[in-house]
Short mmCIF file of C-alpha atoms in Angstrom, two decimals:
data_model
loop_
_atom_site.label_atom_id
_atom_site.label_comp_id
_atom_site.label_asym_id
_atom_site.label_seq_id
_atom_site.Cartn_x
_atom_site.Cartn_y
_atom_site.Cartn_z
CA UNK R 154 39.36 -36.85 -115.11
CA UNK R 155 35.81 -37.34 -114.10
CA UNK R 156 37.25 -35.59 -110.73
CA UNK R 157 38.46 -32.81 -112.13
CA UNK R 158 35.43 -32.11 -114.32
CA UNK R 159 33.08 -32.78 -111.03
CA UNK R 160 35.29 -29.80 -109.57
CA UNK R 161 35.19 -27.84 -112.40
CA UNK R 162 31.18 -28.20 -112.15
CA UNK R 163 31.27 -27.83 -108.68
CA UNK R 164 33.11 -24.56 -108.74
CA UNK R 165 31.28 -23.13 -111.45
CA UNK R 166 27.75 -23.70 -109.68
CA UNK R 167 29.32 -21.78 -106.63
CA UNK R 168 29.08 -19.09 -108.58
CA UNK R 169 26.11 -19.61 -110.19
CA UNK R 170 23.82 -17.48 -108.90
CA UNK R 171 26.21 -13.84 -109.29
CA UNK R 172 27.36 -15.37 -112.55
CA UNK R 173 23.49 -15.57 -113.97
CA UNK R 174 22.92 -12.09 -111.85
CA UNK R 175 26.12 -10.61 -113.85
CA UNK R 176 24.26 -11.80 -117.41
CA UNK R 177 21.18 -10.35 -116.21
CA UNK R 178 22.70 -6.92 -115.76
CA UNK R 179 24.70 -6.83 -119.24
CA UNK R 180 22.03 -8.20 -120.96
CA UNK R 181 19.23 -5.06 -119.14
CA UNK R 182 21.70 -2.67 -119.09
CA UNK R 183 23.10 -2.37 -122.29
CA UNK R 184 20.01 -2.69 -124.06
CA UNK R 185 18.60 0.37 -121.65
CA UNK R 186 21.61 1.63 -122.94
CA UNK R 187 20.67 1.42 -126.70
CA UNK R 188 17.12 2.62 -126.12
CA UNK R 189 17.66 5.70 -123.78
CA UNK R 190 21.29 6.83 -125.18
CA UNK R 191 19.41 6.06 -128.81
CA UNK R 192 16.17 8.53 -127.22
CA UNK R 193 18.86 11.13 -126.19
CA UNK R 194 20.74 11.52 -129.30
CA UNK R 195 17.61 12.04 -131.58
CA UNK R 196 16.30 14.85 -129.40
CA UNK R 197 19.42 16.52 -129.18
CA UNK R 198 19.60 16.34 -132.98
CA UNK R 199 16.10 17.22 -133.47
CA UNK R 200 16.81 20.15 -131.07
CA UNK R 201 20.43 21.27 -133.06
CA UNK R 202 17.81 21.25 -136.53
CA UNK R 203 15.13 23.25 -134.97
CA UNK R 204 17.23 25.92 -133.10
CA UNK R 205 19.81 26.46 -136.50
CA UNK R 206 17.50 25.54 -138.86
CA UNK R 207 19.20 22.71 -140.72
CA UNK R 208 18.14 19.44 -142.82
CA UNK R 209 19.26 16.53 -141.71
CA UNK R 210 21.79 16.64 -144.77
CA UNK R 211 23.55 20.02 -143.23
CA UNK R 212 22.99 18.45 -139.38
CA UNK R 213 25.05 15.42 -140.73
CA UNK R 214 27.53 17.81 -142.23
CA UNK R 215 28.40 20.34 -139.33
CA UNK R 216 28.08 17.37 -136.58
CA UNK R 217 28.32 14.06 -138.40
CA UNK R 218 26.22 11.21 -138.39
CA UNK R 219 24.17 9.54 -135.08
CA UNK R 220 26.65 5.79 -134.93
CA UNK R 221 26.90 2.94 -132.57
CA UNK R 222 29.48 4.00 -130.97
CA UNK R 223 27.72 6.77 -128.95
CA UNK R 224 26.31 3.82 -127.32
CA UNK R 225 29.16 1.25 -126.99
CA UNK R 226 31.45 4.03 -125.34
CA UNK R 227 28.35 4.93 -122.83
CA UNK R 228 27.88 4.11 -119.46
CA UNK R 229 25.18 1.29 -119.72
CA UNK R 230 26.89 -0.26 -122.14
CA UNK R 231 30.68 -0.52 -120.48
CA UNK R 232 29.51 -0.04 -116.84
CA UNK R 233 28.26 -3.99 -116.61
CA UNK R 234 31.65 -5.53 -118.33
CA UNK R 235 33.79 -3.21 -116.14
CA UNK R 236 31.73 -4.93 -113.36
CA UNK R 237 31.85 -8.07 -114.72
CA UNK R 238 35.75 -7.96 -114.65
CA UNK R 239 35.60 -6.44 -111.54
CA UNK R 240 33.50 -9.70 -109.89
CA UNK R 241 35.59 -12.15 -111.53
CA UNK R 242 39.03 -10.35 -110.46
CA UNK R 243 37.35 -10.33 -106.73
CA UNK R 244 36.52 -14.33 -107.57
CA UNK R 245 39.93 -15.31 -107.83
CA UNK R 246 40.61 -14.48 -103.83
CA UNK R 247 37.04 -15.45 -102.91
CA UNK R 248 37.74 -19.26 -104.23
CA UNK R 249 40.26 -19.64 -102.17
CA UNK R 250 39.68 -17.95 -99.23
CA UNK R 251 35.51 -19.07 -98.91
CA UNK R 252 36.98 -22.02 -98.26
CA UNK R 253 38.70 -21.28 -95.25
CA UNK R 254 36.78 -18.73 -94.10
CA UNK R 255 33.06 -19.99 -94.58
CA UNK R 256 30.97 -21.08 -92.00
CA UNK R 257 31.81 -24.70 -92.28
CA UNK R 258 35.54 -24.35 -93.19
CA UNK R 259 35.40 -26.32 -96.36
CA UNK R 260 38.86 -26.07 -97.69
CA UNK R 261 39.31 -28.91 -94.88
CA UNK R 262 37.19 -31.93 -96.29
CA UNK R 263 37.76 -30.20 -100.45
CA UNK R 264 41.85 -31.08 -99.15
CA UNK R 265 41.27 -34.33 -97.55
CA UNK R 266 39.13 -35.77 -101.03
CA UNK R 267 40.85 -38.95 -102.69
CA UNK R 268 42.02 -36.51 -105.40
CA UNK R 269 45.35 -34.80 -106.09
CA UNK R 270 45.20 -31.30 -105.14
CA UNK R 271 46.89 -30.35 -108.24
CA UNK R 272 43.27 -31.07 -110.04
CA UNK R 273 41.62 -28.59 -106.82
CA UNK R 274 44.26 -26.05 -108.08
CA UNK R 275 43.47 -26.44 -111.49
CA UNK R 276 39.31 -27.03 -110.94
CA UNK R 277 39.72 -23.44 -109.57
CA UNK R 278 41.54 -21.76 -112.21
CA UNK R 279 39.33 -23.20 -114.60
CA UNK R 280 36.14 -22.35 -113.63
CA UNK R 281 37.17 -18.93 -113.60
CA UNK R 282 38.34 -18.92 -117.21
CA UNK R 283 35.56 -20.16 -118.37
CA UNK R 284 33.33 -18.05 -116.99
CA UNK R 285 35.27 -15.41 -118.52
CA UNK R 286 35.02 -16.76 -121.94
CA UNK R 287 31.25 -17.15 -121.04
CA UNK R 288 31.00 -13.44 -120.78
CA UNK R 289 32.59 -12.82 -123.59
CA UNK R 290 30.48 -15.25 -125.52
CA UNK R 291 27.55 -13.70 -124.21
CA UNK R 292 28.78 -10.19 -125.54
CA UNK R 293 29.37 -11.47 -129.00
CA UNK R 294 25.96 -12.79 -129.04
CA UNK R 295 24.23 -9.82 -128.36
CA UNK R 296 26.26 -7.23 -129.87
CA UNK R 297 24.67 -7.93 -133.05
CA UNK R 298 21.16 -7.32 -131.28
CA UNK R 299 21.92 -3.89 -129.69
CA UNK R 300 23.01 -2.71 -132.98
CA UNK R 301 19.63 -4.46 -134.61
CA UNK R 302 18.16 -2.46 -132.48
CA UNK R 303 20.27 0.76 -132.53
CA UNK R 304 19.94 0.65 -136.46
CA UNK R 305 15.86 0.36 -136.04
CA UNK R 306 15.35 3.44 -133.73
CA UNK R 307 17.70 5.67 -136.19
CA UNK R 308 16.19 7.21 -138.74
CA UNK R 309 18.50 6.07 -141.87
CA UNK R 310 19.23 10.10 -143.21
CA UNK R 311 20.68 10.24 -139.68
CA UNK R 312 22.33 7.08 -139.24
CA UNK R 313 26.20 5.86 -139.93
CA UNK R 314 25.71 2.09 -139.89
CA UNK R 315 28.52 0.29 -139.01
CA UNK R 316 29.27 -3.37 -139.21
CA UNK R 317 30.22 -5.61 -135.70
CA UNK R 318 33.74 -6.12 -137.32
CA UNK R 319 33.84 -2.01 -136.73
CA UNK R 320 32.20 -1.54 -133.78
CA UNK R 321 34.91 -3.64 -131.87
CA UNK R 322 37.73 -2.47 -133.00
CA UNK R 323 36.25 1.24 -132.73
CA UNK R 324 35.57 0.92 -128.84
CA UNK R 325 38.91 -0.10 -127.25
CA UNK R 326 37.44 -2.06 -124.41
CA UNK R 327 35.51 -3.99 -127.21
CA UNK R 328 38.99 -4.63 -128.89
CA UNK R 329 40.35 -5.39 -125.74
CA UNK R 330 37.75 -8.28 -124.71
CA UNK R 331 37.33 -9.67 -128.29
CA UNK R 332 40.07 -9.52 -130.05
CA UNK R 333 40.02 -9.75 -134.01
CA UNK R 334 42.96 -11.93 -134.50
CA UNK R 335 44.26 -15.27 -133.35
CA UNK R 336 47.90 -13.65 -132.20
CA UNK R 337 46.08 -11.04 -130.21
CA UNK R 338 43.77 -13.65 -128.29
CA UNK R 339 46.50 -15.52 -127.39
CA UNK R 340 47.96 -12.43 -126.11
CA UNK R 341 45.10 -10.90 -124.25
CA UNK R 342 43.97 -14.23 -122.46
CA UNK R 343 47.55 -15.63 -122.02
CA UNK R 344 48.31 -12.66 -120.19
CA UNK R 345 44.71 -13.31 -118.24
CA UNK R 346 45.87 -16.76 -117.00
CA UNK R 347 49.38 -15.77 -115.93
CA UNK R 348 48.23 -12.87 -113.93
CA UNK R 349 45.69 -15.41 -112.06
CA UNK R 350 48.23 -18.02 -111.82
CA UNK R 351 50.07 -15.71 -110.21
CA UNK R 352 47.77 -14.11 -108.09
CA UNK R 353 46.83 -18.13 -107.47
CA UNK R 354 50.36 -18.67 -106.65
CA UNK R 355 50.33 -15.94 -104.09
CA UNK R 356 47.24 -16.62 -102.39
CA UNK R 357 49.14 -20.11 -101.78
CA UNK R 358 52.22 -18.02 -99.97
CA UNK R 359 49.76 -16.43 -97.70
CA UNK R 360 48.12 -19.83 -96.85
CA UNK R 361 50.97 -21.35 -96.49
CA UNK R 362 53.01 -18.73 -94.02
CA UNK R 363 50.69 -16.49 -93.44
CA UNK R 364 51.97 -12.58 -92.44
CA UNK R 365 55.35 -13.84 -93.77
CA UNK R 366 53.34 -15.33 -96.76
CA UNK R 367 51.82 -11.91 -97.95
CA UNK R 368 55.25 -10.12 -98.14
CA UNK R 369 56.40 -13.26 -100.52
CA UNK R 370 53.09 -13.48 -102.34
CA UNK R 371 54.06 -9.31 -102.82
CA UNK R 372 57.58 -10.21 -103.99
CA UNK R 373 56.65 -12.79 -105.95
CA UNK R 374 54.12 -10.69 -107.98
CA UNK R 375 56.15 -8.03 -108.33
CA UNK R 376 58.99 -9.93 -109.67
CA UNK R 377 56.81 -11.84 -111.99
CA UNK R 378 55.94 -7.99 -113.51
CA UNK R 379 59.17 -6.96 -113.60
CA UNK R 380 60.13 -10.48 -115.61
CA UNK R 381 57.21 -10.25 -117.97
CA UNK R 382 57.20 -6.46 -118.48
CA UNK R 383 61.34 -7.01 -119.49
CA UNK R 384 61.10 -6.91 -123.11
CA UNK R 385 59.00 -3.83 -123.14
CA UNK R 386 60.68 -1.67 -120.45
CA UNK R 387 63.95 -2.68 -122.81
CA UNK R 388 62.73 -0.70 -125.77
CA UNK R 389 61.94 2.28 -123.10
CA UNK R 390 65.61 2.23 -123.01
CA UNK R 391 65.80 2.59 -126.88
CA UNK R 392 66.37 -1.13 -127.30
CA UNK R 393 64.43 -2.16 -130.53
CA UNK R 394 62.50 -4.74 -130.97
CA UNK R 395 60.57 -6.07 -134.31
CA UNK R 396 57.49 -6.66 -133.58
CA UNK R 397 57.29 -10.68 -133.72
CA UNK R 398 60.31 -10.83 -131.65
CA UNK R 399 58.82 -8.86 -128.72
CA UNK R 400 55.54 -11.10 -129.22
CA UNK R 401 57.04 -14.16 -128.84
CA UNK R 402 59.43 -12.78 -126.27
CA UNK R 403 56.54 -11.73 -124.28
CA UNK R 404 54.63 -15.12 -125.39
CA UNK R 405 57.45 -17.22 -124.32
CA UNK R 406 58.01 -14.88 -120.68
CA UNK R 407 53.85 -15.63 -119.83
CA UNK R 408 54.30 -19.14 -120.87
CA UNK R 409 57.71 -19.69 -118.52
CA UNK R 410 55.96 -17.50 -115.81
CA UNK R 411 52.27 -19.52 -115.86
CA UNK R 412 53.82 -22.78 -115.89
CA UNK R 413 55.96 -22.31 -112.61
CA UNK R 414 53.15 -20.31 -111.02
CA UNK R 415 50.99 -23.44 -111.36
CA UNK R 416 53.87 -25.74 -110.35
CA UNK R 417 54.51 -23.75 -107.24
CA UNK R 418 51.20 -22.98 -106.58
CA UNK R 419 50.30 -26.64 -107.07
CA UNK R 420 53.14 -27.13 -104.78
CA UNK R 421 52.70 -25.46 -101.92
CA UNK R 422 49.35 -26.29 -101.88
CA UNK R 423 50.19 -30.52 -101.69
CA UNK R 424 53.07 -29.78 -99.23
CA UNK R 425 52.47 -26.63 -97.42
CA UNK R 426 49.04 -25.85 -96.88
CA UNK R 427 48.15 -28.41 -94.16
CA UNK R 428 44.49 -29.52 -92.81
#
């Protein structure tokens, strides 16, 4: 267990500079977005009121109040979230291929450590998942601060004040990354874990069989996708499931595919990937 924890800490430390940069970009960009977009909205509102000779009450009647949704839908707000998602998806591949193609082919030293190769596999998966949760936690922490800054900059007469829960529900991206219920959390992040384990296994196919492994990895990803989406495809074909039944099927298939992918990927790493 201690070796596994050390490996997780090692993997996180290797990505720490980029990870901290992502956090800093998110912080600066989103707070800048609050200030810039709020100022733009207020300027537009004042111009309209001046041109059409509207009172604040008449402006709200005609155009609606100003709320945080304007901020949450701006590029400065959602851009860093998308950047973090893309960076971590890219890191799913980098966390393995960096060890093979880096300056010192570190994978040889890593695979010869006196520990189970399963620990190496799980440490890489765990580090990515922990970094995902870290980004989400950081967003949850700064969102109330951003909302408070927005509320303080908008005149009360023009403001439609929103609670944090309302903001997260109203914005599709926030509602996806910060599920409002435990069931949604299981589904969203369970799917994320499943996809990561499938991609890890595809990488192990490629590392084990090279060119043939690329084809095998793509086939494995395709078969896994079809199996997981089978209940949804059946519904499209007029085969109806109750919501609880559909959730149960997706959860069961997700657990099976994740377990199979972890087992197969670890088996390939142990038996087919050589130093």
